[in-house]
């Protein structure tokens, strides 16, 4: 998907990431990106971009008919995390002048007040 314009840049701040980062990725245009904990990724979301996450199957999942049932005793201190929590935010494109930003704020405010 892609954003409707390039007046804002999109930020991603990784708060929690899976232990296995090989199952997770992001592409903006033709560039592949990876999150790092506590680091921001800033990109122009008017370019086509997508995110993929393929969690590894749970070997103890009784609903999975193709995977054999395996009993594993896992110490609670050694469990891995598959959670991905990323804070998304927008910032004005740095090439915009203050006058352009004020005009865009006005237009966006008018658009929202008509709903």
Short mmCIF file of C-alpha atoms in Angstrom, two decimals:
data_model
loop_
_atom_site.label_atom_id
_atom_site.label_comp_id
_atom_site.label_asym_id
_atom_site.label_seq_id
_atom_site.Cartn_x
_atom_site.Cartn_y
_atom_site.Cartn_z
CA UNK A 1 0.00 0.00 0.00
CA UNK A 2 1.06 3.64 -0.09
CA UNK A 3 0.13 6.98 1.45
CA UNK A 4 -1.83 9.62 -0.46
CA UNK A 5 0.89 12.29 -0.49
CA UNK A 6 4.46 13.00 0.54
CA UNK A 7 3.78 15.99 2.82
CA UNK A 8 4.46 13.84 5.89
CA UNK A 9 7.04 11.18 6.67
CA UNK A 10 6.07 8.05 8.59
CA UNK A 11 8.05 6.94 11.63
CA UNK A 12 8.27 3.47 13.15
CA UNK A 13 9.76 3.07 16.63
CA UNK A 14 10.30 -0.57 17.61
CA UNK A 15 9.22 -1.14 21.23
CA UNK A 16 9.10 -4.96 21.21
CA UNK A 17 10.44 -7.30 18.55
CA UNK A 18 10.34 -11.07 18.10
CA UNK A 19 13.43 -13.01 19.10
CA UNK A 20 13.64 -14.44 15.58
CA UNK A 21 13.98 -11.41 13.30
CA UNK A 22 14.37 -13.62 10.19
CA UNK A 23 10.57 -13.92 10.09
CA UNK A 24 9.98 -10.17 10.00
CA UNK A 25 10.72 -7.45 7.49
CA UNK A 26 9.66 -4.29 5.75
CA UNK A 27 10.05 -3.05 2.20
CA UNK A 28 9.79 0.59 1.06
CA UNK A 29 10.04 0.89 -2.71
CA UNK A 30 12.85 -1.49 -3.62
CA UNK A 31 14.65 -1.14 -0.25
CA UNK A 32 14.42 -3.76 2.50
CA UNK A 33 14.48 -2.45 6.07
CA UNK A 34 14.76 -4.07 9.50
CA UNK A 35 13.67 -2.70 12.85
CA UNK A 36 16.07 -2.38 15.78
CA UNK A 37 14.84 -1.98 19.35
CA UNK A 38 14.65 1.66 20.37
CA UNK A 39 15.64 2.90 16.90
CA UNK A 40 13.39 4.90 14.57
CA UNK A 41 12.83 4.11 10.92
CA UNK A 42 11.65 7.19 9.02
CA UNK A 43 10.36 6.79 5.46
CA UNK A 44 8.19 8.45 2.86
CA UNK A 45 5.02 6.37 2.88
CA UNK A 46 3.91 7.77 -0.47
CA UNK A 47 6.20 5.04 -1.85
CA UNK A 48 4.72 1.55 -2.01
CA UNK A 49 5.59 -0.22 1.24
CA UNK A 50 4.68 -3.40 3.05
CA UNK A 51 5.50 -5.36 6.19
CA UNK A 52 5.61 -9.12 6.59
CA UNK A 53 5.67 -11.28 9.68
CA UNK A 54 5.64 -15.05 9.55
CA UNK A 55 5.54 -16.47 13.07
CA UNK A 56 7.05 -19.91 13.50
CA UNK A 57 4.47 -22.64 14.15
CA UNK A 58 4.00 -23.68 17.76
CA UNK A 59 5.04 -27.33 18.05
CA UNK A 60 2.55 -27.76 20.91
CA UNK A 61 -0.39 -26.46 18.85
CA UNK A 62 -3.07 -29.17 18.86
CA UNK A 63 -4.94 -27.47 16.01
CA UNK A 64 -2.14 -27.99 13.52
CA UNK A 65 -2.80 -31.28 11.73
CA UNK A 66 0.37 -31.21 9.61
CA UNK A 67 2.82 -30.77 12.49
CA UNK A 68 3.53 -33.76 14.73
CA UNK A 69 2.58 -33.41 18.39
CA UNK A 70 5.76 -32.90 20.39
CA UNK A 71 5.90 -32.45 24.13
CA UNK A 72 8.62 -30.00 25.03
CA UNK A 73 9.36 -28.86 28.54
CA UNK A 74 10.43 -25.23 28.26
CA UNK A 75 11.84 -23.32 31.18
CA UNK A 76 9.82 -20.10 31.62
CA UNK A 77 13.06 -18.08 31.52
CA UNK A 78 13.85 -19.44 28.04
CA UNK A 79 10.54 -18.75 26.27
CA UNK A 80 10.92 -16.66 23.15
CA UNK A 81 8.79 -13.69 22.26
CA UNK A 82 6.90 -13.45 19.00
CA UNK A 83 5.34 -10.06 19.80
CA UNK A 84 5.97 -7.07 17.57
CA UNK A 85 4.97 -3.68 18.95
CA UNK A 86 5.86 -0.67 16.84
CA UNK A 87 4.83 2.91 17.58
CA UNK A 88 3.75 4.65 14.36
CA UNK A 89 3.91 8.42 14.00
CA UNK A 90 3.96 11.10 11.30
CA UNK A 91 6.17 14.16 10.95
CA UNK A 92 6.02 16.96 8.40
CA UNK A 93 8.29 16.49 5.40
CA UNK A 94 11.47 18.52 6.13
CA UNK A 95 11.37 20.20 2.68
CA UNK A 96 8.08 21.97 3.51
CA UNK A 97 8.25 25.62 4.50
CA UNK A 98 6.46 26.86 7.61
CA UNK A 99 3.93 28.65 5.36
CA UNK A 100 3.18 25.39 3.54
CA UNK A 101 2.75 23.54 6.84
CA UNK A 102 0.33 26.19 8.13
CA UNK A 103 -1.66 26.01 4.88
CA UNK A 104 -1.83 22.21 5.09
CA UNK A 105 -2.96 22.38 8.74
CA UNK A 106 -5.73 24.78 7.72
CA UNK A 107 -6.90 22.56 4.84
CA UNK A 108 -6.80 19.42 6.99
CA UNK A 109 -8.71 21.16 9.80
CA UNK A 110 -11.42 22.31 7.35
CA UNK A 111 -11.69 18.81 5.90
CA UNK A 112 -12.21 17.26 9.35
CA UNK A 113 -14.80 19.81 10.48
CA UNK A 114 -17.13 18.91 7.58
CA UNK A 115 -17.67 15.34 8.85
#
